[in-house]
Amino acid sequence: MFTAIVLSANPVTLQLPGVVVLPHVRTLRSMEQLHAARLDALARAQTRYCFFLDDDDALPPDYALVLAECAKQMTERRVPLAYTDEILREAGQADVRRSWYDYDHDMHATAPMGIHHLAVMDTQRAQELARTLPRGNYWTEHMLYWALGAQGAVYVPQVGYIWNRNPNGFSRNPRALTAQAYTNRWIAQQRQRSQP
């Protein structure tokens, strides 16, 4: 029922009982390549629900229960996106639980990073939407989750993801800030076009 989309430069050996692990093995050297790889990998998912999982991050021990709750809430509310709290883990620092709020599409536009990990998507609806998104120097999750949120989203206040923030990862790369800025601009443009 669930697919974890895992991008990695090395062969993916991760095993998650009850979850299909979909590896997308490729060396990525730019934000453009990362964005394209995520969209390409998403197109290959075949289960009802899917989510992105970075190869150096982890899911909590009770991930199966969290995923089941996400699916239940999405079905009951008829929305294509569910998101959870995450644990931010950095070397030498105490774990931080990062939470957001009940979904508001306008608020999401002003803070796209708010929905980060774990975000469970309705695969078919995400794939349909992804085909309409521009390629280039963008941050995939911010763009995709905000666009999906236009159809509705639900907040599940459980820890669904452990973000092992890597000092050498893409999130620390100055180029990521540029990709986020371009994504924010794209979101602003979409909002402006949708207003009468």
Coordinates of N, CA, C and O in Angstrom, one line a residue:
M1 N 0.8 -1.2 0.0 CA 0.0 0.0 0.0 C 0.9 1.3 0.0 O 0.4 2.3 -0.4
F2 N 2.1 1.2 0.5 CA 3.0 2.3 0.6 C 4.3 2.1 -0.2 O 4.8 1.0 -0.1
T3 N 4.8 3.1 -0.8 CA 6.1 3.1 -1.4 C 7.0 4.2 -0.8 O 6.6 5.4 -0.7
A4 N 8.2 3.8 -0.4 CA 9.2 4.8 0.1 C 10.1 5.0 -1.1 O 10.8 4.1 -1.6
I5 N 10.2 6.2 -1.6 CA 11.0 6.6 -2.8 C 12.4 7.1 -2.2 O 12.4 8.1 -1.5
V6 N 13.4 6.3 -2.5 CA 14.7 6.6 -1.9 C 15.7 6.9 -3.0 O 16.0 6.1 -3.9
L7 N 16.2 8.1 -3.0 CA 17.3 8.5 -3.9 C 18.6 8.3 -3.2 O 18.8 8.7 -2.1
S8 N 19.6 7.8 -4.0 CA 20.9 7.5 -3.4 C 21.9 7.3 -4.5 O 21.6 6.9 -5.6
A9 N 23.1 7.7 -4.2 CA 24.2 7.5 -5.1 C 24.7 6.1 -5.0 O 25.4 5.6 -5.9
N10 N 24.4 5.4 -4.0 CA 24.9 4.0 -3.8 C 23.7 3.0 -3.8 O 22.5 3.4 -3.6
P11 N 23.9 1.7 -4.0 CA 22.8 0.8 -4.0 C 22.1 0.8 -2.7 O 22.6 1.0 -1.6
V12 N 20.7 0.8 -2.8 CA 19.9 0.9 -1.6 C 19.6 -0.5 -1.0 O 19.1 -1.4 -1.7
T13 N 20.0 -0.7 0.2 CA 19.7 -2.0 0.9 C 18.7 -1.9 2.0 O 18.4 -2.9 2.7
L14 N 18.1 -0.7 2.1 CA 17.1 -0.5 3.2 C 15.9 -1.4 3.0 O 15.4 -1.7 1.9
Q15 N 15.4 -2.0 4.1 CA 14.3 -2.9 4.1 C 13.3 -2.3 5.2 O 13.6 -2.1 6.3
L16 N 12.0 -2.1 4.7 CA 11.0 -1.6 5.6 C 9.8 -2.6 5.5 O 9.0 -2.5 4.5
P17 N 9.6 -3.5 6.4 CA 8.5 -4.5 6.3 C 7.2 -3.7 6.1 O 6.9 -2.7 6.8
G18 N 6.4 -4.1 5.1 CA 5.1 -3.5 4.8 C 5.2 -2.3 3.9 O 4.2 -1.7 3.5
V19 N 6.4 -2.0 3.5 CA 6.6 -0.8 2.6 C 7.5 -1.3 1.4 O 8.5 -1.9 1.6
V20 N 7.1 -0.9 0.2 CA 7.9 -1.1 -1.0 C 9.0 0.0 -1.0 O 8.7 1.2 -1.0
V21 N 10.2 -0.4 -1.0 CA 11.3 0.5 -1.1 C 11.7 0.6 -2.6 O 12.1 -0.3 -3.3
L22 N 11.5 1.8 -3.2 CA 11.7 2.1 -4.6 C 13.0 2.9 -4.7 O 13.1 4.1 -4.5
P23 N 14.1 2.2 -5.0 CA 15.4 3.0 -5.1 C 15.5 3.7 -6.4 O 15.1 3.3 -7.5
H24 N 16.2 4.8 -6.4 CA 16.5 5.6 -7.6 C 18.0 6.0 -7.4 O 18.3 6.9 -6.7
V25 N 18.8 5.1 -8.0 CA 20.3 5.2 -7.7 C 20.9 6.1 -8.8 O 20.9 5.7 -10.0
R26 N 21.5 7.2 -8.4 CA 22.1 8.1 -9.3 C 22.9 9.1 -8.5 O 22.5 9.5 -7.4
T27 N 24.1 9.5 -9.1 CA 24.9 10.6 -8.4 C 24.3 11.9 -8.9 O 24.2 12.2 -10.1
L28 N 24.0 12.7 -7.9 CA 23.3 14.0 -8.2 C 24.3 15.1 -7.8 O 24.8 15.2 -6.7
R29 N 24.5 16.0 -8.7 CA 25.5 17.1 -8.5 C 24.9 18.5 -8.5 O 25.6 19.5 -8.3
S30 N 23.6 18.6 -8.7 CA 23.0 19.9 -8.7 C 21.5 19.8 -8.2 O 20.9 18.7 -8.2
M31 N 20.9 20.9 -7.9 CA 19.5 21.0 -7.5 C 18.6 20.6 -8.6 O 17.6 20.0 -8.4
E32 N 19.0 21.0 -9.8 CA 18.2 20.6 -11.0 C 18.2 19.1 -11.2 O 17.1 18.6 -11.5
Q33 N 19.3 18.5 -11.0 CA 19.3 17.0 -11.1 C 18.5 16.3 -10.0 O 17.8 15.3 -10.2
L34 N 18.6 16.9 -8.8 CA 17.8 16.4 -7.6 C 16.3 16.5 -7.9 O 15.6 15.5 -7.7
H35 N 15.9 17.6 -8.4 CA 14.5 17.9 -8.7 C 14.0 16.9 -9.7 O 12.9 16.2 -9.6
A36 N 14.8 16.8 -10.8 CA 14.4 15.9 -11.9 C 14.3 14.4 -11.4 O 13.4 13.6 -11.8
A37 N 15.3 14.0 -10.6 CA 15.4 12.6 -10.1 C 14.1 12.3 -9.2 O 13.6 11.2 -9.3
R38 N 13.7 13.3 -8.4 CA 12.6 13.0 -7.6 C 11.3 12.9 -8.4 O 10.5 12.0 -8.1
L39 N 11.1 13.7 -9.4 CA 10.0 13.6 -10.2 C 10.0 12.3 -11.0 O 8.9 11.7 -11.2
D40 N 11.1 11.9 -11.5 CA 11.3 10.7 -12.3 C 11.0 9.5 -11.4 O 10.3 8.5 -11.9
A41 N 11.5 9.5 -10.2 CA 11.3 8.4 -9.3 C 9.8 8.3 -8.9 O 9.2 7.2 -8.8
L42 N 9.2 9.4 -8.6 CA 7.8 9.5 -8.3 C 6.9 8.8 -9.4 O 6.0 8.1 -9.1
A43 N 7.3 9.0 -10.6 CA 6.5 8.5 -11.8 C 6.6 6.9 -11.8 O 5.7 6.3 -12.4
R44 N 7.5 6.3 -11.1 CA 7.7 4.9 -11.1 C 6.9 4.2 -9.9 O 6.8 3.0 -9.9
A45 N 6.4 5.0 -9.0 CA 5.7 4.4 -7.8 C 4.4 3.7 -8.3 O 3.7 4.2 -9.2
Q46 N 4.0 2.6 -7.7 CA 2.9 1.8 -8.1 C 1.9 1.5 -7.0 O 0.8 1.0 -7.3
T47 N 2.2 1.8 -5.8 CA 1.3 1.6 -4.7 C 0.3 2.8 -4.6 O 0.5 3.8 -5.2
R48 N -0.7 2.6 -3.7 CA -1.7 3.7 -3.6 C -1.1 4.9 -3.0 O -1.5 6.0 -3.3
Y49 N -0.2 4.8 -2.0 CA 0.4 5.9 -1.4 C 1.9 5.8 -1.5 O 2.5 4.8 -1.6
C50 N 2.6 7.0 -1.4 CA 4.1 7.0 -1.5 C 4.6 8.2 -0.7 O 3.8 9.1 -0.4
F51 N 5.9 8.2 -0.5 CA 6.5 9.3 0.3 C 8.0 9.2 -0.1 O 8.6 8.2 -0.5
F52 N 8.7 10.4 0.1 CA 10.1 10.5 -0.1 C 10.8 10.1 1.2 O 10.4 10.6 2.3
L53 N 11.9 9.4 1.1 CA 12.7 9.0 2.2 C 14.2 9.2 1.8 O 14.6 8.5 0.9
D54 N 14.9 10.1 2.4 CA 16.3 10.3 2.1 C 17.1 9.1 2.6 O 16.8 8.6 3.7
D55 N 18.1 8.7 1.9 CA 18.8 7.5 2.2 C 19.6 7.6 3.5 O 20.0 6.5 4.1
D56 N 19.8 8.8 4.0 CA 20.5 8.9 5.3 C 19.6 9.2 6.5 O 20.0 9.5 7.6
D57 N 18.3 9.2 6.2 CA 17.3 9.4 7.3 C 16.7 8.1 7.7 O 17.1 7.0 7.2
A58 N 15.7 8.2 8.6 CA 15.1 6.9 9.1 C 13.6 7.2 9.4 O 13.2 8.3 9.6
L59 N 12.9 6.1 9.6 CA 11.5 6.2 10.1 C 11.5 5.7 11.5 O 12.4 4.9 11.9
P60 N 10.5 6.1 12.3 CA 10.5 5.7 13.7 C 10.1 4.2 13.8 O 9.6 3.6 12.9
P61 N 10.3 3.6 15.0 CA 10.0 2.2 15.1 C 8.5 1.9 14.8 O 8.2 0.8 14.3
D62 N 7.6 2.8 15.1 CA 6.2 2.6 14.9 C 5.7 3.1 13.6 O 4.5 3.5 13.4
Y63 N 6.6 3.2 12.6 CA 6.2 3.8 11.3 C 5.0 3.2 10.7 O 4.2 3.9 10.0
A64 N 4.8 1.9 10.8 CA 3.6 1.2 10.2 C 2.3 1.8 10.7 O 1.4 2.0 10.0
L65 N 2.3 2.0 12.0 CA 1.1 2.6 12.6 C 0.9 4.0 12.1 O -0.3 4.5 11.9
V66 N 1.9 4.8 12.0 CA 1.8 6.2 11.6 C 1.4 6.2 10.1 O 0.5 7.0 9.8
L67 N 1.9 5.4 9.3 CA 1.5 5.3 7.9 C 0.0 4.9 7.8 O -0.7 5.5 7.0
A68 N -0.4 4.0 8.6 CA -1.8 3.5 8.5 C -2.7 4.7 8.9 O -3.8 4.9 8.4
E69 N -2.3 5.5 9.9 CA -3.1 6.6 10.4 C -3.2 7.7 9.3 O -4.2 8.3 9.0
C70 N -2.1 7.9 8.6 CA -2.1 8.8 7.5 C -3.1 8.4 6.4 O -3.9 9.2 5.9
A71 N -3.0 7.1 6.0 CA -3.9 6.6 5.0 C -5.4 6.7 5.4 O -6.2 7.1 4.7
K72 N -5.6 6.4 6.7 CA -7.0 6.5 7.2 C -7.5 7.9 7.1 O -8.6 8.2 6.7
Q73 N -6.7 8.9 7.6 CA -7.1 10.3 7.6 C -7.3 10.8 6.1 O -8.2 11.6 5.9
M74 N -6.4 10.4 5.2 CA -6.5 10.8 3.8 C -7.8 10.3 3.2 O -8.5 11.0 2.5
T75 N -8.2 9.0 3.6 CA -9.4 8.4 3.0 C -10.6 9.1 3.6 O -11.6 9.5 2.9
E76 N -10.6 9.3 4.9 CA -11.8 9.9 5.6 C -12.0 11.3 5.1 O -13.2 11.8 4.9
R77 N -11.0 12.1 4.9 CA -11.1 13.5 4.5 C -11.0 13.7 3.0 O -11.2 14.8 2.5
R78 N -10.7 12.6 2.3 CA -10.7 12.7 0.8 C -9.6 13.7 0.3 O -9.9 14.6 -0.5
V79 N -8.5 13.6 0.9 CA -7.4 14.6 0.5 C -6.2 13.8 0.0 O -6.0 12.6 0.4
P80 N -5.3 14.4 -0.8 CA -4.2 13.6 -1.4 C -2.9 13.7 -0.6 O -1.9 13.2 -1.1
L81 N -2.9 14.3 0.6 CA -1.7 14.6 1.3 C -1.9 14.5 2.8 O -2.8 15.1 3.3
A82 N -1.0 13.8 3.5 CA -1.0 13.8 5.0 C 0.4 14.0 5.4 O 1.4 13.5 4.8
Y83 N 0.6 14.8 6.5 CA 2.0 15.1 6.9 C 2.0 15.0 8.4 O 1.0 15.1 9.1
T84 N 3.2 14.7 8.9 CA 3.4 14.4 10.3 C 4.5 15.3 11.0 O 5.1 16.1 10.3
D85 N 4.7 15.1 12.3 CA 5.8 15.7 12.9 C 7.1 14.9 12.5 O 7.1 13.8 12.0
E86 N 8.2 15.6 12.8 CA 9.5 14.9 12.5 C 10.5 15.2 13.7 O 10.3 16.1 14.4
I87 N 11.4 14.3 13.8 CA 12.5 14.5 14.8 C 13.7 15.0 14.0 O 14.2 14.3 13.0
L88 N 14.2 16.1 14.4 CA 15.4 16.7 13.7 C 16.6 16.2 14.6 O 16.7 16.6 15.8
R89 N 17.5 15.5 14.0 CA 18.6 14.9 14.8 C 19.9 15.4 14.1 O 20.2 15.2 13.0
E90 N 20.7 16.1 15.0 CA 22.0 16.6 14.5 C 23.1 16.2 15.5 O 22.9 16.2 16.7
A91 N 24.3 15.9 15.0 CA 25.4 15.4 15.9 C 25.7 16.4 16.9 O 25.8 17.7 16.6
G92 N 25.8 16.0 18.2 CA 26.2 16.9 19.3 C 25.1 17.7 19.8 O 25.3 18.6 20.7
Q93 N 23.8 17.5 19.4 CA 22.7 18.3 19.8 C 21.6 17.4 20.2 O 21.5 16.3 19.8
A94 N 20.7 17.9 21.1 CA 19.5 17.1 21.5 C 18.5 17.1 20.4 O 18.4 18.0 19.6
D95 N 17.8 16.0 20.3 CA 16.8 15.8 19.3 C 15.7 16.9 19.5 O 15.4 17.3 20.6
V96 N 15.2 17.4 18.4 CA 14.1 18.4 18.4 C 12.9 17.8 17.6 O 13.1 17.4 16.5
R97 N 11.8 17.9 18.3 CA 10.5 17.5 17.6 C 10.0 18.7 16.8 O 9.7 19.7 17.5
R98 N 9.9 18.6 15.5 CA 9.3 19.7 14.7 C 7.9 19.4 14.3 O 7.6 18.4 13.8
S99 N 7.0 20.4 14.7 CA 5.6 20.2 14.4 C 5.1 21.4 13.6 O 5.7 22.4 13.5
W100 N 4.0 21.2 12.9 CA 3.4 22.2 12.2 C 2.0 22.5 12.7 O 1.8 22.5 13.9
Y101 N 1.0 22.6 11.9 CA -0.4 23.0 12.4 C -1.4 22.4 11.4 O -1.1 21.8 10.4
D102 N -2.7 22.5 11.8 CA -3.7 22.0 10.9 C -3.6 22.8 9.5 O -3.3 24.0 9.5
Y103 N -3.9 22.1 8.5 CA -3.5 22.6 7.2 C -4.3 23.9 6.8 O -5.5 24.0 6.9
D104 N -3.5 24.8 6.2 CA -4.0 26.0 5.7 C -3.2 26.3 4.4 O -2.0 26.5 4.5
H105 N -3.8 26.3 3.2 CA -3.1 26.5 2.0 C -2.3 27.8 1.9 O -1.2 27.8 1.4
D106 N -2.9 28.9 2.3 CA -2.3 30.2 2.3 C -1.1 30.2 3.2 O 0.0 30.8 2.8
M107 N -1.2 29.7 4.4 CA -0.1 29.7 5.3 C 1.0 28.8 4.8 O 2.2 29.1 4.9
H108 N 0.7 27.7 4.1 CA 1.7 26.8 3.5 C 2.5 27.6 2.5 O 3.7 27.4 2.4
A109 N 1.8 28.5 1.8 CA 2.5 29.2 0.7 C 3.6 30.2 1.3 O 4.6 30.4 0.7
T110 N 3.3 30.7 2.5 CA 4.3 31.6 3.2 C 5.4 30.8 3.9 O 6.4 31.4 4.2
A111 N 5.2 29.5 4.1 CA 6.2 28.7 4.8 C 6.3 27.3 4.3 O 5.9 26.3 4.9
P112 N 6.7 27.2 3.0 CA 6.7 25.8 2.4 C 7.5 24.8 3.1 O 7.2 23.6 3.0
M113 N 8.5 25.2 3.9 CA 9.3 24.2 4.6 C 8.6 23.6 5.7 O 9.0 22.6 6.3
G114 N 7.4 24.1 6.1 CA 6.6 23.6 7.2 C 6.3 22.1 7.0 O 6.2 21.3 7.9
I115 N 5.9 21.8 5.7 CA 5.6 20.4 5.4 C 6.9 19.8 4.7 O 7.2 20.2 3.6
H116 N 7.6 19.0 5.5 CA 8.9 18.6 5.0 C 9.0 17.0 5.1 O 8.9 16.4 4.0
H117 N 9.0 16.5 6.3 CA 9.0 15.0 6.5 C 8.0 14.7 7.6 O 7.9 15.5 8.5
L118 N 7.4 13.7 7.6 CA 7.0 12.8 6.6 C 5.7 13.3 5.9 O 4.8 13.8 6.5
A119 N 5.7 13.3 4.6 CA 4.5 13.7 3.8 C 4.1 12.5 2.9 O 4.8 12.1 2.0
V120 N 3.0 12.0 3.2 CA 2.4 10.8 2.5 C 1.5 11.3 1.4 O 0.6 12.1 1.7
M121 N 1.7 10.9 0.2 CA 1.0 11.4 -1.0 C 0.1 10.3 -1.6 O 0.5 9.1 -1.6
D122 N -1.1 10.7 -2.1 CA -1.9 9.8 -2.9 C -1.1 9.7 -4.2 O -0.9 10.7 -4.9
T123 N -0.6 8.5 -4.5 CA 0.4 8.3 -5.6 C -0.2 8.8 -7.0 O 0.5 9.6 -7.7
Q124 N -1.4 8.4 -7.3 CA -2.0 8.7 -8.6 C -2.1 10.2 -8.8 O -1.7 10.8 -9.8
R125 N -2.6 10.9 -7.7 CA -2.9 12.3 -7.8 C -1.5 13.1 -7.8 O -1.4 14.1 -8.5
A126 N -0.6 12.6 -7.1 CA 0.8 13.2 -7.1 C 1.4 13.1 -8.4 O 2.1 14.0 -8.9
Q127 N 1.3 11.9 -9.0 CA 1.9 11.7 -10.4 C 1.3 12.6 -11.4 O 2.0 13.2 -12.3
E128 N -0.1 12.7 -11.4 CA -0.7 13.5 -12.3 C -0.3 15.0 -12.2 O 0.0 15.7 -13.2
L129 N -0.2 15.4 -11.0 CA 0.3 16.8 -10.7 C 1.7 17.0 -11.1 O 2.1 18.0 -11.7
A130 N 2.6 16.0 -10.8 CA 4.0 16.2 -11.0 C 4.3 16.4 -12.5 O 5.2 17.0 -12.9
R131 N 3.5 15.8 -13.4 CA 3.7 15.9 -14.8 C 3.5 17.4 -15.3 O 3.9 17.7 -16.3
T132 N 2.8 18.2 -14.5 CA 2.5 19.6 -14.9 C 3.6 20.5 -14.3 O 3.5 21.7 -14.6
L133 N 4.4 20.0 -13.4 CA 5.4 20.9 -12.7 C 6.6 21.2 -13.6 O 7.0 20.4 -14.4
P134 N 7.1 22.4 -13.5 CA 8.3 22.8 -14.3 C 9.5 22.0 -13.8 O 9.6 21.7 -12.6
R135 N 10.5 21.8 -14.7 CA 11.8 21.2 -14.3 C 12.7 22.4 -14.1 O 12.5 23.5 -14.6
G136 N 13.8 22.2 -13.5 CA 14.8 23.2 -13.3 C 15.3 23.3 -11.9 O 15.3 22.3 -11.1
N137 N 15.7 24.5 -11.5 CA 16.3 24.7 -10.2 C 15.2 25.0 -9.1 O 15.0 26.1 -8.7
Y138 N 14.6 23.9 -8.7 CA 13.5 24.0 -7.7 C 13.7 22.9 -6.6 O 14.4 22.0 -6.8
W139 N 13.0 23.2 -5.5 CA 13.0 22.2 -4.4 C 11.7 21.4 -4.5 O 10.6 21.9 -4.3
T140 N 11.8 20.2 -4.9 CA 10.6 19.3 -5.3 C 9.5 19.3 -4.2 O 8.4 19.5 -4.5
E141 N 9.9 19.0 -3.0 CA 8.9 18.8 -2.0 C 8.1 20.0 -1.7 O 6.8 20.0 -1.6
H142 N 8.7 21.2 -1.6 CA 8.0 22.4 -1.4 C 7.0 22.7 -2.5 O 5.8 23.0 -2.2
M143 N 7.4 22.5 -3.7 CA 6.5 22.8 -4.8 C 5.4 21.7 -4.9 O 4.2 22.1 -5.0
L144 N 5.7 20.5 -4.8 CA 4.8 19.4 -5.0 C 3.8 19.4 -3.8 O 2.5 19.3 -4.1
Y145 N 4.2 19.5 -2.6 CA 3.3 19.5 -1.5 C 2.3 20.7 -1.5 O 1.2 20.5 -1.1
W146 N 2.8 21.8 -1.8 CA 2.0 23.0 -1.9 C 0.9 22.8 -3.0 O -0.3 23.1 -2.8
A147 N 1.3 22.3 -4.1 CA 0.4 22.1 -5.2 C -0.6 21.1 -4.9 O -1.8 21.2 -5.1
L148 N -0.2 20.0 -4.2 CA -1.2 19.0 -3.8 C -2.1 19.5 -2.7 O -3.3 19.2 -2.7
G149 N -1.6 20.4 -1.9 CA -2.4 21.0 -0.8 C -3.6 21.8 -1.3 O -4.5 22.0 -0.5
A150 N -3.5 22.2 -2.5 CA -4.7 22.9 -3.1 C -5.9 22.0 -3.1 O -7.0 22.5 -3.2
Q151 N -5.6 20.7 -3.1 CA -6.7 19.7 -3.1 C -7.1 19.2 -1.7 O -7.9 18.4 -1.5
G152 N -6.3 19.8 -0.7 CA -6.6 19.4 0.7 C -5.4 18.6 1.2 O -4.7 17.9 0.5
A153 N -5.2 18.7 2.5 CA -4.2 18.0 3.3 C -4.6 17.8 4.7 O -5.5 18.6 5.2
V154 N -4.0 16.9 5.4 CA -4.4 16.6 6.8 C -3.1 16.5 7.6 O -2.1 15.8 7.2
Y155 N -3.1 17.1 8.8 CA -2.0 17.0 9.7 C -2.2 15.8 10.7 O -3.3 15.8 11.3
V156 N -1.3 14.9 10.7 CA -1.3 13.8 11.7 C -0.3 14.0 12.7 O 0.9 13.9 12.5
P157 N -0.7 14.4 14.0 CA 0.3 14.8 15.0 C 1.1 13.7 15.6 O 1.0 13.5 16.9
Q158 N 1.8 12.9 14.8 CA 2.6 11.8 15.3 C 4.0 12.0 14.7 O 4.1 12.6 13.6
V159 N 5.0 11.5 15.3 CA 6.3 11.5 14.7 C 6.4 10.4 13.6 O 6.2 9.2 13.9
G160 N 6.6 10.9 12.4 CA 6.6 9.9 11.3 C 8.0 9.8 10.6 O 8.1 9.1 9.6
Y161 N 9.0 10.6 11.0 CA 10.2 10.7 10.3 C 11.3 11.1 11.2 O 11.1 12.0 12.1
I162 N 12.5 10.6 11.0 CA 13.7 11.1 11.7 C 14.7 11.6 10.7 O 15.2 10.9 9.9
W163 N 14.9 12.9 10.8 CA 15.8 13.6 9.9 C 17.1 13.7 10.5 O 17.4 14.5 11.4
N164 N 18.0 12.9 10.0 CA 19.4 12.9 10.4 C 20.2 13.9 9.6 O 20.7 13.6 8.5
R165 N 20.1 15.2 10.0 CA 20.6 16.3 9.2 C 22.1 16.2 9.0 O 22.9 16.2 10.0
N166 N 22.5 16.0 7.8 CA 23.9 15.8 7.4 C 24.6 17.1 7.2 O 24.1 17.9 6.4
P167 N 25.7 17.4 7.8 CA 26.4 18.7 7.5 C 26.8 18.9 6.1 O 27.1 20.0 5.7
N168 N 26.9 17.8 5.4 CA 27.3 17.8 4.0 C 26.2 17.6 3.0 O 26.4 17.4 1.8
G169 N 25.0 17.5 3.5 CA 23.8 17.2 2.7 C 23.3 18.4 1.9 O 23.8 19.5 2.0
F170 N 22.3 18.1 1.0 CA 21.8 19.1 0.1 C 21.2 20.3 0.9 O 21.2 21.4 0.5
S171 N 20.6 20.0 2.1 CA 19.9 21.0 2.8 C 20.9 22.1 3.3 O 20.5 23.2 3.6
R172 N 22.2 21.7 3.4 CA 23.3 22.7 3.9 C 23.9 23.4 2.7 O 24.7 24.3 2.9
N173 N 23.6 22.9 1.5 CA 24.3 23.5 0.3 C 23.7 24.9 0.0 O 22.5 25.0 -0.1
P174 N 24.5 25.9 -0.2 CA 24.0 27.2 -0.6 C 23.1 27.2 -1.8 O 22.2 28.0 -1.9
R175 N 23.3 26.2 -2.7 CA 22.5 26.1 -3.9 C 21.1 25.8 -3.5 O 20.1 26.1 -4.3
A176 N 20.9 25.1 -2.4 CA 19.5 24.8 -1.9 C 18.7 26.0 -1.6 O 17.5 26.1 -1.9
L177 N 19.4 27.0 -1.1 CA 18.7 28.3 -0.8 C 18.2 28.9 -2.1 O 17.1 29.5 -2.1
T178 N 19.0 28.8 -3.1 CA 18.5 29.4 -4.4 C 17.3 28.6 -4.9 O 16.3 29.2 -5.4
A179 N 17.4 27.3 -4.9 CA 16.3 26.5 -5.3 C 15.0 26.8 -4.5 O 13.9 26.8 -5.1
Q180 N 15.1 27.0 -3.2 CA 14.0 27.3 -2.4 C 13.4 28.7 -2.8 O 12.2 28.9 -2.8
A181 N 14.3 29.6 -3.1 CA 13.9 31.0 -3.5 C 13.1 30.9 -4.8 O 12.0 31.5 -5.0
Y182 N 13.6 30.1 -5.8 CA 12.9 30.0 -7.0 C 11.5 29.3 -6.8 O 10.5 29.6 -7.5
T183 N 11.5 28.3 -5.9 CA 10.2 27.6 -5.6 C 9.2 28.6 -5.0 O 8.1 28.6 -5.3
N184 N 9.7 29.4 -4.0 CA 8.8 30.3 -3.4 C 8.3 31.3 -4.4 O 7.1 31.7 -4.4
R185 N 9.1 31.7 -5.4 CA 8.6 32.6 -6.4 C 7.6 31.9 -7.3 O 6.6 32.5 -7.6
W186 N 7.8 30.6 -7.6 CA 6.9 29.9 -8.4 C 5.5 29.8 -7.7 O 4.5 30.0 -8.3
I187 N 5.5 29.5 -6.4 CA 4.3 29.4 -5.6 C 3.6 30.8 -5.6 O 2.4 30.8 -5.8
A188 N 4.3 31.9 -5.4 CA 3.7 33.2 -5.5 C 3.1 33.5 -6.8 O 2.0 34.1 -6.9
Q189 N 3.7 33.1 -7.9 CA 3.2 33.3 -9.2 C 1.9 32.5 -9.4 O 0.9 33.0 -10.0
Q190 N 1.8 31.2 -8.9 CA 0.6 30.4 -9.0 C -0.5 31.0 -8.2 O -1.7 31.0 -8.7
R191 N -0.2 31.5 -7.0 CA -1.2 32.2 -6.2 C -1.8 33.4 -6.9 O -3.0 33.6 -6.9
Q192 N -0.9 34.2 -7.5 CA -1.3 35.4 -8.2 C -2.2 35.1 -9.4 O -3.2 35.7 -9.6
R193 N -1.9 34.0 -10.1 CA -2.7 33.6 -11.3 C -4.1 33.1 -10.9 O -5.0 33.2 -11.7
S194 N -4.2 32.5 -9.7 CA -5.5 32.0 -9.3 C -6.4 33.0 -8.7 O -7.6 32.7 -8.5
Q195 N -5.9 34.2 -8.4 CA -6.7 35.2 -7.9 C -7.5 36.0 -9.0 O -7.0 36.2 -10.1
P196 N -8.8 36.3 -8.7 CA -9.6 37.0 -9.7 C -9.0 38.4 -10.1 O -8.4 39.0 -9.3

